[in-house]
CSV table of C-alpha atoms in Angstrom, one decimal:
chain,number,residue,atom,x,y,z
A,30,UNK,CA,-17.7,-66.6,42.6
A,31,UNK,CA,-15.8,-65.4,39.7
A,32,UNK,CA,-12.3,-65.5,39.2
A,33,UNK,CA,-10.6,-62.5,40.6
A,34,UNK,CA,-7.9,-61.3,37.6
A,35,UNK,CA,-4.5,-59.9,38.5
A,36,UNK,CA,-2.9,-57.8,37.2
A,37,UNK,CA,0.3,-58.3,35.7
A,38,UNK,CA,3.6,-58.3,37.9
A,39,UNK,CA,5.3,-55.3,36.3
A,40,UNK,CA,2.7,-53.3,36.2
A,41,UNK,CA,0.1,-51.6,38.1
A,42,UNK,CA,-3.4,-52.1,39.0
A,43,UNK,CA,-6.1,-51.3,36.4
A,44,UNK,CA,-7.6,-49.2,39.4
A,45,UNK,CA,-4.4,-47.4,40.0
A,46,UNK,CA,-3.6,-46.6,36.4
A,47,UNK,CA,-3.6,-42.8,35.1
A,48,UNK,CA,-6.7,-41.5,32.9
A,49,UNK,CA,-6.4,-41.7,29.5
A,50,UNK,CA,-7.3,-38.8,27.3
A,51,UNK,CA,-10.3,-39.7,25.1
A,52,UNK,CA,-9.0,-38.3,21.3
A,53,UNK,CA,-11.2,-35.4,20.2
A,54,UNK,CA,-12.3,-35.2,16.6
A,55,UNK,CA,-9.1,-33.2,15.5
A,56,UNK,CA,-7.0,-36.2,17.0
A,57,UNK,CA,-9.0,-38.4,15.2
A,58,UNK,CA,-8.3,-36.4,11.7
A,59,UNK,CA,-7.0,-39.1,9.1
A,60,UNK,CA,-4.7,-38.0,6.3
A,61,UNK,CA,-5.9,-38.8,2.6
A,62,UNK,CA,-3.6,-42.1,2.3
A,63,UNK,CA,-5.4,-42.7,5.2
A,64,UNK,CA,-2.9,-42.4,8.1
A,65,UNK,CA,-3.9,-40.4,11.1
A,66,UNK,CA,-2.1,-37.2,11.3
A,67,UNK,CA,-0.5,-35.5,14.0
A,68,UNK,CA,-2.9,-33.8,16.4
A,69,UNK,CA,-2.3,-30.2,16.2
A,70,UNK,CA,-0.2,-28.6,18.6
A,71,UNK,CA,-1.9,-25.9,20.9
A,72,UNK,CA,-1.6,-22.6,19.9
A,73,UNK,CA,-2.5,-18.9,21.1
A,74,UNK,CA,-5.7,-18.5,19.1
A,75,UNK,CA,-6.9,-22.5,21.0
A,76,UNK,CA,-6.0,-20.4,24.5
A,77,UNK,CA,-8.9,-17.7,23.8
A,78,UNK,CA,-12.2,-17.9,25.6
A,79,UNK,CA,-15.3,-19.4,23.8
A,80,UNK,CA,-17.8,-16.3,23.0
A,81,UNK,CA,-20.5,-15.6,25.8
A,82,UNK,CA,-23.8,-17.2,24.9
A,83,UNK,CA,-26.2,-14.7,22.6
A,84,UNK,CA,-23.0,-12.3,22.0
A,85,UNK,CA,-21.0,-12.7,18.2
A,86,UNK,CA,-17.5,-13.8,18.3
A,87,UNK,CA,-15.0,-11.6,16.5
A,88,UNK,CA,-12.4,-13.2,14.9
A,89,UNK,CA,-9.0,-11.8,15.7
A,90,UNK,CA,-8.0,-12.1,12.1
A,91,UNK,CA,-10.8,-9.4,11.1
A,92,UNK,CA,-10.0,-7.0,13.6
A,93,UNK,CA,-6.1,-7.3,12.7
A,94,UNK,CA,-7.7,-6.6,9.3
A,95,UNK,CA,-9.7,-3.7,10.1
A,96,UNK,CA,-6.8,-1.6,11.1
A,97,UNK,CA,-4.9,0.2,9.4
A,98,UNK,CA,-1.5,-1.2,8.4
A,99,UNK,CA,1.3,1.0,9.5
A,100,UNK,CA,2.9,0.8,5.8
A,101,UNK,CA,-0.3,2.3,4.5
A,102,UNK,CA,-0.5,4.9,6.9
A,103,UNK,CA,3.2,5.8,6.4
A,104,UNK,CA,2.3,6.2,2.3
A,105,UNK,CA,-0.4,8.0,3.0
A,106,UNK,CA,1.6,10.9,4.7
A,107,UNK,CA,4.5,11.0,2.2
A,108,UNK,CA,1.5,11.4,0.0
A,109,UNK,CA,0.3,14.6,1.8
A,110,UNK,CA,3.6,16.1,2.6
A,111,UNK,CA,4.6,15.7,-1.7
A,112,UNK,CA,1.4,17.2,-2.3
A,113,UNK,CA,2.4,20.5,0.4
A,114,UNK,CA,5.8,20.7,-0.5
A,115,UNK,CA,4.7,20.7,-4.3
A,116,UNK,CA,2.0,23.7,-3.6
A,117,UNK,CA,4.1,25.4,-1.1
A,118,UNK,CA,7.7,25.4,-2.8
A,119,UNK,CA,7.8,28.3,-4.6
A,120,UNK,CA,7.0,30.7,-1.2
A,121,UNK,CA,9.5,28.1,0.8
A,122,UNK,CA,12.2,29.0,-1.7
A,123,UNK,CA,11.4,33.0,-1.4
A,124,UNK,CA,11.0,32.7,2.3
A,125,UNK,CA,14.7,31.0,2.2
A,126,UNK,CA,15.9,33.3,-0.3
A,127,UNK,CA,14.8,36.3,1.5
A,128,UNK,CA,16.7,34.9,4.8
A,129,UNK,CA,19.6,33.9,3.4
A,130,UNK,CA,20.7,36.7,0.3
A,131,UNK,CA,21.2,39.3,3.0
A,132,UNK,CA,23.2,37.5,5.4
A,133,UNK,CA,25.6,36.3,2.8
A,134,UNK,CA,26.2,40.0,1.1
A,135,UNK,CA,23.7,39.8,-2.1
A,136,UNK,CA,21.1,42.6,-0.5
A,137,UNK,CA,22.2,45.4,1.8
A,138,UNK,CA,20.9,44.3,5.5
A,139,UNK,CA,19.9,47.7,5.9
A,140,UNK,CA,17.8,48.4,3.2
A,141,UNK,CA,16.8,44.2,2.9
A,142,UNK,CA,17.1,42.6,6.4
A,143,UNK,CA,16.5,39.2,7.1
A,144,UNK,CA,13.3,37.7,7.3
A,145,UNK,CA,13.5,36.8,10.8
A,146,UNK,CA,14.7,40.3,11.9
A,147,UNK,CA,11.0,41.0,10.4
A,148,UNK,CA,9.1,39.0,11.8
A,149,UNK,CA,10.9,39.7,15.5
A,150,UNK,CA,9.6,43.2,14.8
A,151,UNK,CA,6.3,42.3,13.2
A,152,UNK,CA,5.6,40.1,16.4
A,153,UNK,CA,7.1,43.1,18.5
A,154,UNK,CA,4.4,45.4,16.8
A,155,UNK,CA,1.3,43.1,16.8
A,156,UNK,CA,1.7,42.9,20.8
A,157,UNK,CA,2.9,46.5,22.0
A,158,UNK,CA,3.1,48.2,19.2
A,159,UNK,CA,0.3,50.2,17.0
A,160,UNK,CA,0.0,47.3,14.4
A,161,UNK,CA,-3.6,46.1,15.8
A,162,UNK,CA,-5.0,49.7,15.6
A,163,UNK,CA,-3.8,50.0,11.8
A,164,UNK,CA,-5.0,46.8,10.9
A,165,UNK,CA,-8.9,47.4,12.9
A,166,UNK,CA,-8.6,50.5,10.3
A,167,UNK,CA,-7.7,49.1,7.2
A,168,UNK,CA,-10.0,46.4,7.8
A,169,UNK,CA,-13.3,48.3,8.5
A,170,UNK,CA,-12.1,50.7,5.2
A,171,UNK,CA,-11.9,47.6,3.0
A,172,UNK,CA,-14.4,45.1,4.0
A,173,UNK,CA,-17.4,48.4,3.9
A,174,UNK,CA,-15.9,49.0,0.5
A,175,UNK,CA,-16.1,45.6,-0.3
A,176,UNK,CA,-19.4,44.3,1.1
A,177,UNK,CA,-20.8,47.3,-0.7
A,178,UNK,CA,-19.9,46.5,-3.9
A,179,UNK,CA,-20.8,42.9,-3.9
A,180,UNK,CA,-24.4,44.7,-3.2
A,181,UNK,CA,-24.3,46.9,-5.9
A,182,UNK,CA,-22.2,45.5,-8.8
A,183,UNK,CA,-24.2,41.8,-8.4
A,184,UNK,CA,-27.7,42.9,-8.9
A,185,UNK,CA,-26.5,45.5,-11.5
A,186,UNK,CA,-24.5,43.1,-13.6
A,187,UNK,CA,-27.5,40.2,-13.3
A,188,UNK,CA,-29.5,43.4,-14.8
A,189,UNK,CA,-27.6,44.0,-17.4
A,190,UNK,CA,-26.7,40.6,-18.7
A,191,UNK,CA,-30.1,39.6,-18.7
A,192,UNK,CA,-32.2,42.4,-20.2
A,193,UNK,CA,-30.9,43.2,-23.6
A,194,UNK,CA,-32.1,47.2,-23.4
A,195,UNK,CA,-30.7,47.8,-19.5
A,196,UNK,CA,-27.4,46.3,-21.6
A,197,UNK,CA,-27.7,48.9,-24.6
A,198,UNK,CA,-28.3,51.9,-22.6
A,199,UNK,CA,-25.5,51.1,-20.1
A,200,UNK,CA,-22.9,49.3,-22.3
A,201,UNK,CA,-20.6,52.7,-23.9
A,202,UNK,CA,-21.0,54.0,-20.1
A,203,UNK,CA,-19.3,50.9,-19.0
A,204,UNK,CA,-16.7,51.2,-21.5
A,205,UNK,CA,-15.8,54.4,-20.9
A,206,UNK,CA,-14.9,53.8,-17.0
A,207,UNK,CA,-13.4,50.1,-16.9
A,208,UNK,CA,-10.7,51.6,-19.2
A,209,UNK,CA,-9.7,54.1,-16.6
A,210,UNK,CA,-7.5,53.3,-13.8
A,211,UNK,CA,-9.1,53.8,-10.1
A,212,UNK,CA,-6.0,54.6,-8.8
A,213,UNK,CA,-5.9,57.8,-11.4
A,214,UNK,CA,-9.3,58.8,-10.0
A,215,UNK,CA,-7.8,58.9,-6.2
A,216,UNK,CA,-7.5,62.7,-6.6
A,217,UNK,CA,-10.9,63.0,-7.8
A,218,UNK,CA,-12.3,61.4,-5.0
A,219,UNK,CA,-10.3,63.3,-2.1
A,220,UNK,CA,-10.9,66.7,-3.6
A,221,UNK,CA,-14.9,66.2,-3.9
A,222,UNK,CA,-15.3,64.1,-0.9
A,223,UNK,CA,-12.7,65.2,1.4
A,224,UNK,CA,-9.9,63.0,3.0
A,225,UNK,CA,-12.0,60.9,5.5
A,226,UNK,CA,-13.2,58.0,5.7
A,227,UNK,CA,-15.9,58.3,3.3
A,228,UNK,CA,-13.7,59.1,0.2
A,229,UNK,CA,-11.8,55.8,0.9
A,230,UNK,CA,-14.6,53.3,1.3
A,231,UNK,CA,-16.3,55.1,-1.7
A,232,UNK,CA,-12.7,54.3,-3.5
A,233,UNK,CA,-12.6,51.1,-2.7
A,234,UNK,CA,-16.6,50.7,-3.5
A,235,UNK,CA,-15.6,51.8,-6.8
A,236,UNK,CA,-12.5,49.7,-7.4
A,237,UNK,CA,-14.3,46.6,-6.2
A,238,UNK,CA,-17.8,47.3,-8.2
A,239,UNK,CA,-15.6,46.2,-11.9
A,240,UNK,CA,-14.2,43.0,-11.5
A,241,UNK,CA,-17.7,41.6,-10.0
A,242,UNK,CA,-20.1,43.8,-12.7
A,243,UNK,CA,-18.0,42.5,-15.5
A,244,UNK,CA,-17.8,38.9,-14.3
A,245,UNK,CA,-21.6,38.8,-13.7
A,246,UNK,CA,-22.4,40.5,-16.9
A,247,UNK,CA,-19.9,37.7,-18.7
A,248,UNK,CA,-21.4,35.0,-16.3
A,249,UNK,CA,-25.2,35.7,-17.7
A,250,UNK,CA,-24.3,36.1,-21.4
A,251,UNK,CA,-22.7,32.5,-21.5
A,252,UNK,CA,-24.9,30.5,-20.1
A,253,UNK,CA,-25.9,27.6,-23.1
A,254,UNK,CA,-28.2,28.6,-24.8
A,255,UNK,CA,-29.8,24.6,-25.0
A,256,UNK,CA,-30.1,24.9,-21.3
A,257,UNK,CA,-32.2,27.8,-21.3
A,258,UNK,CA,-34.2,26.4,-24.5
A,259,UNK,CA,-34.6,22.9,-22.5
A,260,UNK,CA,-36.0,24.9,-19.6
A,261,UNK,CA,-38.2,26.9,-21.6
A,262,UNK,CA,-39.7,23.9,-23.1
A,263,UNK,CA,-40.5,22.3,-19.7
A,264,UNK,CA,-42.6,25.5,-19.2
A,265,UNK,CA,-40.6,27.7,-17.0
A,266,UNK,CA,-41.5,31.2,-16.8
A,267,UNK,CA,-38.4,34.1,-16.9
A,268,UNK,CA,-38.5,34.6,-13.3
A,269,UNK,CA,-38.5,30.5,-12.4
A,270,UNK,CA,-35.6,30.3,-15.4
A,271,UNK,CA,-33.8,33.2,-13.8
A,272,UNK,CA,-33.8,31.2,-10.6
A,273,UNK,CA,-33.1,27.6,-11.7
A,274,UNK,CA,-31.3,28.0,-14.3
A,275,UNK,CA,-29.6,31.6,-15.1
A,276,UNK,CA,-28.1,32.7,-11.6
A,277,UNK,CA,-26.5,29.2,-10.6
A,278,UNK,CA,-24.9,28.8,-14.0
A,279,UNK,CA,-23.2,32.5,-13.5
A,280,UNK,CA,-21.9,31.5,-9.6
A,281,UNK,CA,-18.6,30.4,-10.9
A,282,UNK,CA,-17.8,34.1,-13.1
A,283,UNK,CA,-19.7,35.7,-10.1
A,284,UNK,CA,-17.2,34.2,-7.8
A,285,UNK,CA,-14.4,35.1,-9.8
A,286,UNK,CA,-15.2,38.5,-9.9
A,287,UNK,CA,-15.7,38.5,-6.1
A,288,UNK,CA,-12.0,37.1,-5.4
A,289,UNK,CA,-10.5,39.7,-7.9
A,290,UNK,CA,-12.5,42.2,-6.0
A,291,UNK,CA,-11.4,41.1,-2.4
A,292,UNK,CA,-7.5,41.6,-3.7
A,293,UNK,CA,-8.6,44.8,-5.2
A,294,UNK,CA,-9.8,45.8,-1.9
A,295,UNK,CA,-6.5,45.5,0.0
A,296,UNK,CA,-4.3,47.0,-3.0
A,297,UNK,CA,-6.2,50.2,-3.4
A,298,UNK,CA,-6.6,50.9,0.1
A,299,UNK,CA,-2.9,50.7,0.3
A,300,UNK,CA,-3.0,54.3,-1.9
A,301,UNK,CA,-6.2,55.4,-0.2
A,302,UNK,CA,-4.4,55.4,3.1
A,303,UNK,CA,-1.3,57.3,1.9
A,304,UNK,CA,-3.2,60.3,0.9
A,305,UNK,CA,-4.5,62.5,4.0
A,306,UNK,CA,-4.9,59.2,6.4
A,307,UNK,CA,-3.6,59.1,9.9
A,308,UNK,CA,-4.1,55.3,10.1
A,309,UNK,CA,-4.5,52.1,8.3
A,310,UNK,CA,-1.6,49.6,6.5
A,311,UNK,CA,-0.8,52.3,3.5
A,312,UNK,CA,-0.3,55.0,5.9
A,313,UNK,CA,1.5,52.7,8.5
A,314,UNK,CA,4.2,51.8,5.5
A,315,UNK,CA,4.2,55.1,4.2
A,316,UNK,CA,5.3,56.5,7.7
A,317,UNK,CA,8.1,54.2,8.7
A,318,UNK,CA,9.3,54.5,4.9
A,319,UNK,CA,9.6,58.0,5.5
A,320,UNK,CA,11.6,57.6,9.1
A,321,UNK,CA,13.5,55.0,8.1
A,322,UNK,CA,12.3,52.5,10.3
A,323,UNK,CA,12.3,49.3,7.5
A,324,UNK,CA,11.9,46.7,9.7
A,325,UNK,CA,8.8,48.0,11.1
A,326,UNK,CA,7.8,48.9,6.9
A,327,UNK,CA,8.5,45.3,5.9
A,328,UNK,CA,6.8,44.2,8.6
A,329,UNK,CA,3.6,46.1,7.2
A,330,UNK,CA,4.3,44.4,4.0
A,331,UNK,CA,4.1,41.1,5.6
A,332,UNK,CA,0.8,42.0,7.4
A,333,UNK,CA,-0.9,42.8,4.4
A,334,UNK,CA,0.3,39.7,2.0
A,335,UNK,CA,-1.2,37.6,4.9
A,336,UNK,CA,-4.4,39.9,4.9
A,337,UNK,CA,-4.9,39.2,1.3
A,338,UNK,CA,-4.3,35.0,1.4
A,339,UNK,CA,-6.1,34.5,4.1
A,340,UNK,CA,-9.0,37.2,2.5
A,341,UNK,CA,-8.9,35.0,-0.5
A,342,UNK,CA,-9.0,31.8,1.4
A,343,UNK,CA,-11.8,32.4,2.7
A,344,UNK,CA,-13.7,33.8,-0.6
A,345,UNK,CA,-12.7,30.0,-2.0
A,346,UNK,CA,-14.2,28.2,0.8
A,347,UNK,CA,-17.3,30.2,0.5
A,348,UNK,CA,-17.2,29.7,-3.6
A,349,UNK,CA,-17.0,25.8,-2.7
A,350,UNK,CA,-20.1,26.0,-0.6
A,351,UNK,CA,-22.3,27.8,-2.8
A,352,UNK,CA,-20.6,25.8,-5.7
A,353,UNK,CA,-21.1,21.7,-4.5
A,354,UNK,CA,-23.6,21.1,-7.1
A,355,UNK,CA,-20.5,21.9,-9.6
A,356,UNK,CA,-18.8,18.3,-10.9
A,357,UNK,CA,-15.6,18.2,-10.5
């Protein structure tokens, strides 16, 4: 029978002796001068759960690099707020200006009040007061004027810069009646058409039709020439050069009439409506003028400079649309 081994007398049993932990291959890591390093100590990223069979991993580290950092986003929006104050400053500063010159004495409260006196009575007047029915008239006036003359003036001015005789025969015409002021013709239109509402939309038709006839005509008659000789050579007809080439060379001048037009369109109502009108903007101003309500007049004022930005914000978005194939 073999011999039976003890163990040693201040010691334990072999049985009776704890596990030992078996080194893993980190543990087992040897240094370059060829002592074993330290095993690593147990961090957060050794706690996380190993990856479910057949599904990626995703390393914390990208996903902490995915996201935005906090700095960048906090650049970012000093970048946008520069950029707004830069654009905005010069209507901040009048908006301050006209607050705070009449409450320190520069401007007479009664003839200048405060801006936010206005707008207290602009508010007043948009919700129980007649500012909505004014503004429904001003706007149908303008925007029939207006729509019309984009029909008209477009096709006439495309006309006219493209065919040379159209252009001969209607040239000294054109002349003759951009030189004159519409506002001088107001008369002329209320004494042969009355003081209705067609005399105004036909004033404002005929205020609109020059800024968009003229930019059209200009538009056409600078297109490059080697563009329309390049697209002749590749065997275009006129009509198929007209369309590929001609009209979306002119968008930008056409556009530019049509945003001069849409101002015009506001400003020449204005003197439409204070001649034989019983609503609208003009006459609305014109009436509390008169009274001596100017609160209620600058708060007209107000309604129509806010008319005409948002009138020719909306003309630039439409420009960008039609405009995309334009490098910028």
């Amino acid at each position: 029978m073999a011999d039976q081994r003890s163990a040693p007398a201040t010691g334990t049993a072999l049985s009776e002796r704890e596990p030992q932990e078996v080194p893993t291959a980190i543990d087992r890591y040897e240094s370059p001068d060829g002592a074993a390093a330290p095993a690593a100590p147990v961090g957060a990223a050794d706690l996380v759960e190993p990856a479910v069979a057949g599904e990626p991993a995703i390393a914390e580290e990208s996903v902490v690099a995915r996201a935005p950092r906090p700095s960048a986003l906090a650049r970012r929006a000093r970048r946008v707020a520069s950029r707004a104050a830069t654009k905005s400053g010069a209507i901040l500063l009048l908006l301050a200006a006209w607050e705070v010159l009449p409450r320190i004495g520069v401007f007479d409260r009664v003839f200048v009040p405060p801006l936010s006196e206005d707008l207290v009575v602009w508010y007043g007047l948009l919700l129980d007061g007649p500012l909505p029915e004014h503004l429904q008239a001003s706007l149908i006036r303008s925007l029939s004027g207006f729509g019309l003359a984009i029909a008209l003036a477009i096709p006439l001015g495309l006309l006219i810069g493209w065919y040379r005789p159209v252009a001969d025969a209607l040239t000294p015409l054109l002349e003759v009646f951009r030189n004159t002021s519409p506002v001088a013709l107001l008369p002329v239109f209320t004494l042969i058409l009355g003081i209705g509402e067609t005399s105004k939309i036909t004033f404002v038709l005929y205020a609109c039709s020059w800024p968009i006839l003229l930019n059209t005509v200009s538009g056409v008659k600078t297109v490059e020439p080697l563009l329309i000789r390049s697209a002749r050579s590749m065997g275009l007809g006129p009509v198929r050069l007209f369309q590929k080439v001609i009209l979306p060379a002119a968008v930008p001048a056409i556009f530019t009439g049509v945003r001069l037009a849409g101002a015009y369109s506001i400003l020449v109502l204005l003197f439409a409506e204070m001649v034989g009108a019983k609503a609208g903007l003009g006459y609305l101003i014109l009436d509390t003028q008169s009274s001596f309500r100017i609160p209620e007049m600058y708060a007209g004022i107000i309604t129509i400079s806010a008319l005409g930005l948002l009138f020719n914000l909306l003309l630039l978005r439409i420009e960008r649309r039609f405009s995309t194939w334009r490098t910028t």
